[in-house]
Short mmCIF file of C-alpha atoms and ligand atoms in Angstrom, two decimals:
data_model
loop_
_atom_site.label_atom_id
_atom_site.label_comp_id
_atom_site.label_asym_id
_atom_site.label_seq_id
_atom_site.Cartn_x
_atom_site.Cartn_y
_atom_site.Cartn_z
CA MET A 1 0.00 0.00 0.00
CA ARG A 2 1.37 3.37 -0.99
CA LYS A 3 0.70 6.15 1.51
CA PRO A 4 -1.04 9.15 -0.08
CA PHE A 5 1.21 12.18 -0.36
CA ILE A 6 -0.02 15.74 -0.72
CA ALA A 7 2.59 18.46 -1.25
CA GLY A 8 2.09 22.20 -1.60
CA ASN A 9 4.35 24.01 -4.05
CA TRP A 10 4.19 27.65 -3.04
CA LYS A 11 6.30 28.71 -6.05
CA MET A 12 7.39 32.39 -5.75
CA ASN A 13 4.71 33.29 -3.22
CA LYS A 14 4.68 34.32 0.46
CA THR A 15 7.11 36.64 2.17
CA LEU A 16 8.46 35.59 5.55
CA SER A 17 5.64 37.23 7.49
CA GLU A 18 3.01 35.78 5.15
CA ALA A 19 4.62 32.35 5.39
CA GLU A 20 4.53 32.46 9.19
CA ILE A 21 0.80 33.16 9.15
CA LEU A 22 0.04 30.41 6.62
CA VAL A 23 2.13 27.82 8.45
CA THR A 24 0.52 28.64 11.78
CA GLU A 25 -2.92 28.14 10.22
CA LEU A 26 -1.86 24.95 8.46
CA LYS A 27 -0.55 23.39 11.65
CA GLU A 28 -3.92 23.93 13.26
CA GLU A 29 -5.94 22.71 10.27
CA LEU A 30 -3.82 19.60 9.74
CA ALA A 31 -3.11 18.58 13.33
CA GLY A 32 -3.44 14.87 14.02
CA ILE A 33 -3.61 13.68 10.40
CA THR A 34 -1.41 10.64 9.92
CA GLU A 35 -3.13 8.82 7.05
CA VAL A 36 -1.68 11.22 4.49
CA GLU A 37 1.88 12.39 4.21
CA ILE A 38 1.97 16.19 4.00
CA ALA A 39 4.71 18.54 2.79
CA ILE A 40 4.99 22.23 2.01
CA CYS A 41 7.59 23.76 -0.28
CA PRO A 42 8.11 27.45 0.51
CA PRO A 43 10.61 29.74 -1.23
CA ALA A 44 14.18 28.88 -0.21
CA VAL A 45 14.76 32.06 1.79
CA ASN A 46 12.06 30.97 4.25
CA LEU A 47 12.97 27.29 4.61
CA THR A 48 14.75 27.56 7.97
CA ARG A 49 12.03 29.63 9.58
CA VAL A 50 9.27 27.38 8.28
CA TYR A 51 11.19 24.36 9.52
CA ASP A 52 11.33 25.87 13.02
CA LEU A 53 7.56 26.22 12.94
CA ILE A 54 6.75 22.72 11.64
CA LYS A 55 9.50 20.49 13.00
CA GLU A 56 7.32 19.09 15.80
CA SER A 57 4.30 18.70 13.51
CA ASN A 58 3.06 16.22 10.90
CA ILE A 59 4.09 18.59 8.07
CA LYS A 60 7.36 17.97 6.26
CA LEU A 61 9.51 20.51 4.50
CA GLY A 62 10.29 20.56 0.78
CA ALA A 63 12.46 22.81 -1.39
CA GLN A 64 11.56 23.88 -4.93
CA ASN A 65 14.96 23.33 -6.52
CA MET A 66 18.62 22.56 -5.80
CA TYR A 67 21.93 22.44 -7.64
CA TRP A 68 23.87 19.23 -8.22
CA GLU A 69 27.34 20.49 -7.29
CA GLU A 70 28.60 20.02 -3.74
CA LYS A 71 29.77 23.63 -3.24
CA GLY A 72 31.75 26.41 -4.83
CA ALA A 73 31.45 29.25 -7.31
CA PHE A 74 27.83 28.83 -8.43
CA THR A 75 26.31 32.21 -7.63
CA GLY A 76 22.69 32.05 -6.62
CA GLU A 77 22.50 28.26 -6.27
CA LEU A 78 21.81 26.04 -3.24
CA SER A 79 23.43 22.71 -2.47
CA GLY A 80 21.88 19.53 -1.14
CA ALA A 81 23.90 19.87 2.07
CA MET A 82 22.44 23.34 2.65
CA LEU A 83 18.91 22.09 2.15
CA LYS A 84 19.47 19.09 4.39
CA GLU A 85 20.73 21.23 7.26
CA ALA A 86 17.79 23.59 6.79
CA GLY A 87 15.46 20.69 7.64
CA VAL A 88 14.38 19.80 4.12
CA SER A 89 13.06 16.27 3.40
CA TYR A 90 11.82 16.66 -0.19
CA VAL A 91 13.05 18.60 -3.17
CA ILE A 92 11.03 19.35 -6.29
CA ILE A 93 13.18 18.77 -9.35
CA GLY A 94 12.48 19.62 -12.97
CA HIS A 95 9.24 21.54 -12.50
CA SER A 96 7.94 22.64 -15.91
CA GLU A 97 8.41 26.29 -14.90
CA ARG A 98 12.09 25.63 -14.29
CA ARG A 99 12.39 23.72 -17.54
CA GLU A 100 10.66 26.52 -19.44
CA TYR A 101 11.98 29.72 -17.81
CA PHE A 102 15.34 28.52 -16.52
CA ALA A 103 16.34 26.17 -19.33
CA GLU A 104 16.52 23.00 -17.25
CA THR A 105 17.24 19.91 -19.31
CA ASP A 106 16.52 16.22 -18.78
CA GLU A 107 20.23 15.69 -18.19
CA GLY A 108 20.33 18.41 -15.54
CA VAL A 109 17.25 16.94 -13.89
CA ASN A 110 19.02 13.57 -13.66
CA ARG A 111 22.11 15.16 -12.11
CA LYS A 112 19.95 16.92 -9.54
CA VAL A 113 18.01 13.74 -8.73
CA ARG A 114 21.22 11.81 -8.10
CA ALA A 115 22.65 14.68 -6.04
CA ALA A 116 19.48 14.85 -3.94
CA PHE A 117 19.85 11.20 -2.94
CA ASN A 118 23.50 11.81 -2.05
CA TYR A 119 22.32 14.25 0.61
CA GLY A 120 19.44 12.18 1.93
CA LEU A 121 16.78 14.28 0.20
CA THR A 122 13.82 12.68 -1.57
CA PRO A 123 13.25 14.10 -5.05
CA ILE A 124 9.82 14.94 -6.40
CA VAL A 125 10.50 14.75 -10.13
CA CYS A 126 8.07 16.65 -12.35
CA VAL A 127 7.14 15.50 -15.85
CA GLY A 128 4.37 16.41 -18.25
CA GLU A 129 3.40 17.41 -21.76
CA THR A 130 2.39 20.72 -23.36
CA LEU A 131 -1.06 21.21 -24.83
CA LYS A 132 0.39 20.92 -28.34
CA GLU A 133 2.04 17.61 -27.48
CA ARG A 134 -1.20 16.29 -26.03
CA GLU A 135 -3.18 17.34 -29.09
CA GLU A 136 -0.64 15.69 -31.36
CA GLY A 137 -0.89 12.45 -29.39
CA LYS A 138 2.68 12.75 -28.08
CA THR A 139 1.96 12.66 -24.36
CA ASN A 140 3.41 9.19 -23.78
CA ASP A 141 6.52 9.91 -25.83
CA LYS A 142 7.17 13.07 -23.90
CA VAL A 143 6.82 11.57 -20.44
CA ARG A 144 8.74 8.48 -21.51
CA GLY A 145 11.78 10.59 -22.42
CA GLN A 146 11.54 12.64 -19.25
CA VAL A 147 11.09 9.68 -16.92
CA LYS A 148 13.82 7.51 -18.47
CA ALA A 149 16.28 10.42 -18.38
CA ALA A 150 15.44 11.49 -14.82
CA LEU A 151 15.87 8.00 -13.34
CA ALA A 152 19.00 6.96 -15.24
CA GLY A 153 21.63 5.46 -12.97
CA LEU A 154 19.43 5.12 -9.88
CA ASP A 155 19.17 1.91 -7.89
CA THR A 156 15.92 0.17 -7.04
CA GLY A 157 15.96 1.38 -3.43
CA GLN A 158 16.16 4.97 -4.61
CA VAL A 159 13.40 4.48 -7.15
CA ALA A 160 11.12 2.98 -4.50
CA GLU A 161 11.58 6.13 -2.39
CA LEU A 162 11.38 8.64 -5.24
CA VAL A 163 8.23 10.59 -6.01
CA ILE A 164 7.15 11.53 -9.52
CA ALA A 165 4.64 14.32 -10.15
CA TYR A 166 2.79 14.07 -13.43
CA GLU A 167 1.88 17.66 -14.24
CA PRO A 168 0.44 18.30 -17.70
CA ILE A 169 1.65 21.82 -18.47
CA TRP A 170 -1.70 22.90 -19.91
CA ALA A 171 -3.36 22.11 -16.56
CA ILE A 172 -0.98 24.16 -14.38
CA GLY A 173 -2.51 27.36 -13.07
CA THR A 174 -5.23 27.29 -15.71
CA GLY A 175 -8.14 26.00 -13.68
CA ARG A 176 -8.37 23.22 -16.25
CA SER A 177 -7.41 19.97 -14.55
CA ALA A 178 -6.86 16.77 -16.49
CA THR A 179 -9.78 14.41 -16.03
CA ALA A 180 -9.15 11.85 -13.31
CA GLY A 181 -9.30 9.10 -15.93
CA ASP A 182 -6.74 10.76 -18.22
CA ALA A 183 -4.40 11.47 -15.32
CA ASN A 184 -4.72 7.87 -14.14
CA GLN A 185 -3.89 6.58 -17.60
CA VAL A 186 -0.68 8.58 -17.94
CA ILE A 187 0.36 7.80 -14.38
CA GLY A 188 -0.22 4.09 -15.00
CA TYR A 189 1.91 4.40 -18.13
CA ILE A 190 4.69 6.07 -16.10
CA ARG A 191 4.58 3.22 -13.57
CA ASP A 192 4.86 0.67 -16.39
CA LEU A 193 7.88 2.53 -17.76
CA VAL A 194 9.58 2.49 -14.38
CA ARG A 195 8.76 -1.21 -13.98
CA GLU A 196 10.59 -1.94 -17.25
CA ASP A 197 13.86 -0.77 -15.71
CA PHE A 198 13.39 -1.15 -11.96
CA GLY A 199 10.88 -3.96 -11.48
CA ALA A 200 8.83 -4.01 -8.28
CA ALA A 201 10.26 -0.68 -7.10
CA ALA A 202 7.74 0.88 -9.49
CA ASP A 203 4.90 -0.34 -7.29
CA LYS A 204 6.41 1.27 -4.20
CA MET A 205 7.16 4.61 -5.85
CA ARG A 206 4.48 7.25 -5.42
CA ILE A 207 3.20 9.22 -8.38
CA GLN A 208 1.30 12.43 -7.78
CA TYR A 209 -0.91 14.35 -10.14
CA GLY A 210 -0.47 18.14 -10.40
CA GLY A 211 -2.35 20.83 -12.32
CA SER A 212 -5.34 22.77 -10.97
CA VAL A 213 -5.92 20.41 -8.04
CA LYS A 214 -8.65 21.87 -5.85
CA PRO A 215 -10.78 20.73 -2.92
CA ASP A 216 -13.55 19.86 -5.38
CA ASN A 217 -11.54 17.54 -7.64
CA ILE A 218 -9.17 15.82 -5.20
CA GLU A 219 -11.53 13.01 -4.23
CA GLU A 220 -12.19 12.08 -7.83
CA LEU A 221 -8.46 12.05 -8.56
CA MET A 222 -7.62 10.00 -5.48
CA ALA A 223 -10.31 7.46 -6.32
CA GLU A 224 -8.15 6.39 -9.27
CA GLU A 225 -5.95 3.41 -8.64
CA GLU A 226 -2.64 4.80 -9.87
CA ILE A 227 -2.84 8.30 -8.39
CA ASP A 228 -1.02 8.47 -5.06
CA GLY A 229 -1.46 12.12 -4.21
CA ALA A 230 -1.11 15.63 -5.55
CA LEU A 231 1.38 18.42 -6.05
CA VAL A 232 -0.71 21.50 -5.41
CA GLY A 233 0.15 25.03 -6.55
CA GLY A 234 -2.41 27.82 -6.18
CA ALA A 235 -4.71 25.95 -3.79
CA SER A 236 -1.80 25.37 -1.37
CA LEU A 237 -1.53 29.11 -0.66
CA LYS A 238 -4.61 29.16 1.57
CA ALA A 239 -4.72 27.01 4.69
CA ASN A 240 -8.36 26.00 4.36
CA SER A 241 -8.14 24.89 0.73
CA PHE A 242 -4.89 22.97 1.25
CA ALA A 243 -6.33 21.30 4.35
CA GLU A 244 -9.48 20.37 2.45
CA ILE A 245 -7.33 18.76 -0.23
CA VAL A 246 -5.43 16.78 2.42
CA ARG A 247 -8.68 15.64 4.00
CA GLY A 248 -10.06 14.78 0.57
CA ALA A 249 -7.06 12.50 0.03
CA MET A 250 -7.95 10.58 3.22
CA LYS A 251 -11.36 9.45 1.97
P1 13P B 301 -1.62 24.73 -9.82
O1 13P B 301 -2.14 23.84 -8.73
O2 13P B 301 -1.64 26.19 -9.44
O3 13P B 301 -2.24 24.44 -11.14
O4 13P B 301 -0.05 24.38 -9.96
C1 13P B 301 0.34 23.06 -10.11
C2 13P B 301 1.81 22.98 -9.99
O5 13P B 301 2.54 23.42 -10.85
C3 13P B 301 2.37 22.37 -8.77
O6 13P B 301 3.74 22.16 -8.88
#
């Protein structure tokens, strides 16, 4: 049985004072929930403060990005060791916004994934197709390339621990979620791909759906066999909507 996993990707939202308010509300709303694993991914500058606030709670800390090098002259970047010491458990890698606006490549994603494991961080690897690719029937090809590249060189233990987030780009921030059935189909395909290379680890690995997840569509998504949780953007910025999504994942 895979434990449901709901993570909030705050993206470039919430100053320190705003983050403190949101986290305080979230701790209250989510207190006592153990059936679902919960993580929040605030902007890097607020990681340490958020960790102080949640370290005794059932909410885990995630980062939105990292660099693969250990240390040195890489202005503006953050290492795995820095994230680990800040209290980070999860790190989002290869989000479509980073691929699009910051020129991240499949090869870079793979280097980051391997680096994350070196520092005891669990990667949440994002994959997904554009609207054009979907319309041209290229969804499977796209995610196949992304998944195979991201997982290259990992061992089965790492793959079992890894999280993949299937986020169709056309569903991100648009209010237009994939249907639960479509999301389930692609996620099932991703699991088959991983099984080809890593066998039974594929059945331990959790795969989230992301893209306009809201309190009113989470239950339908979670009812699908292959969907193990959600990576939530906009709806994770308000305590009540994020908490409703977490509770929806428990049903
Ligand atoms: P939205 O939930 O705002 O569509 O964002 C999804 C996402 O990109 C999470 O990483």
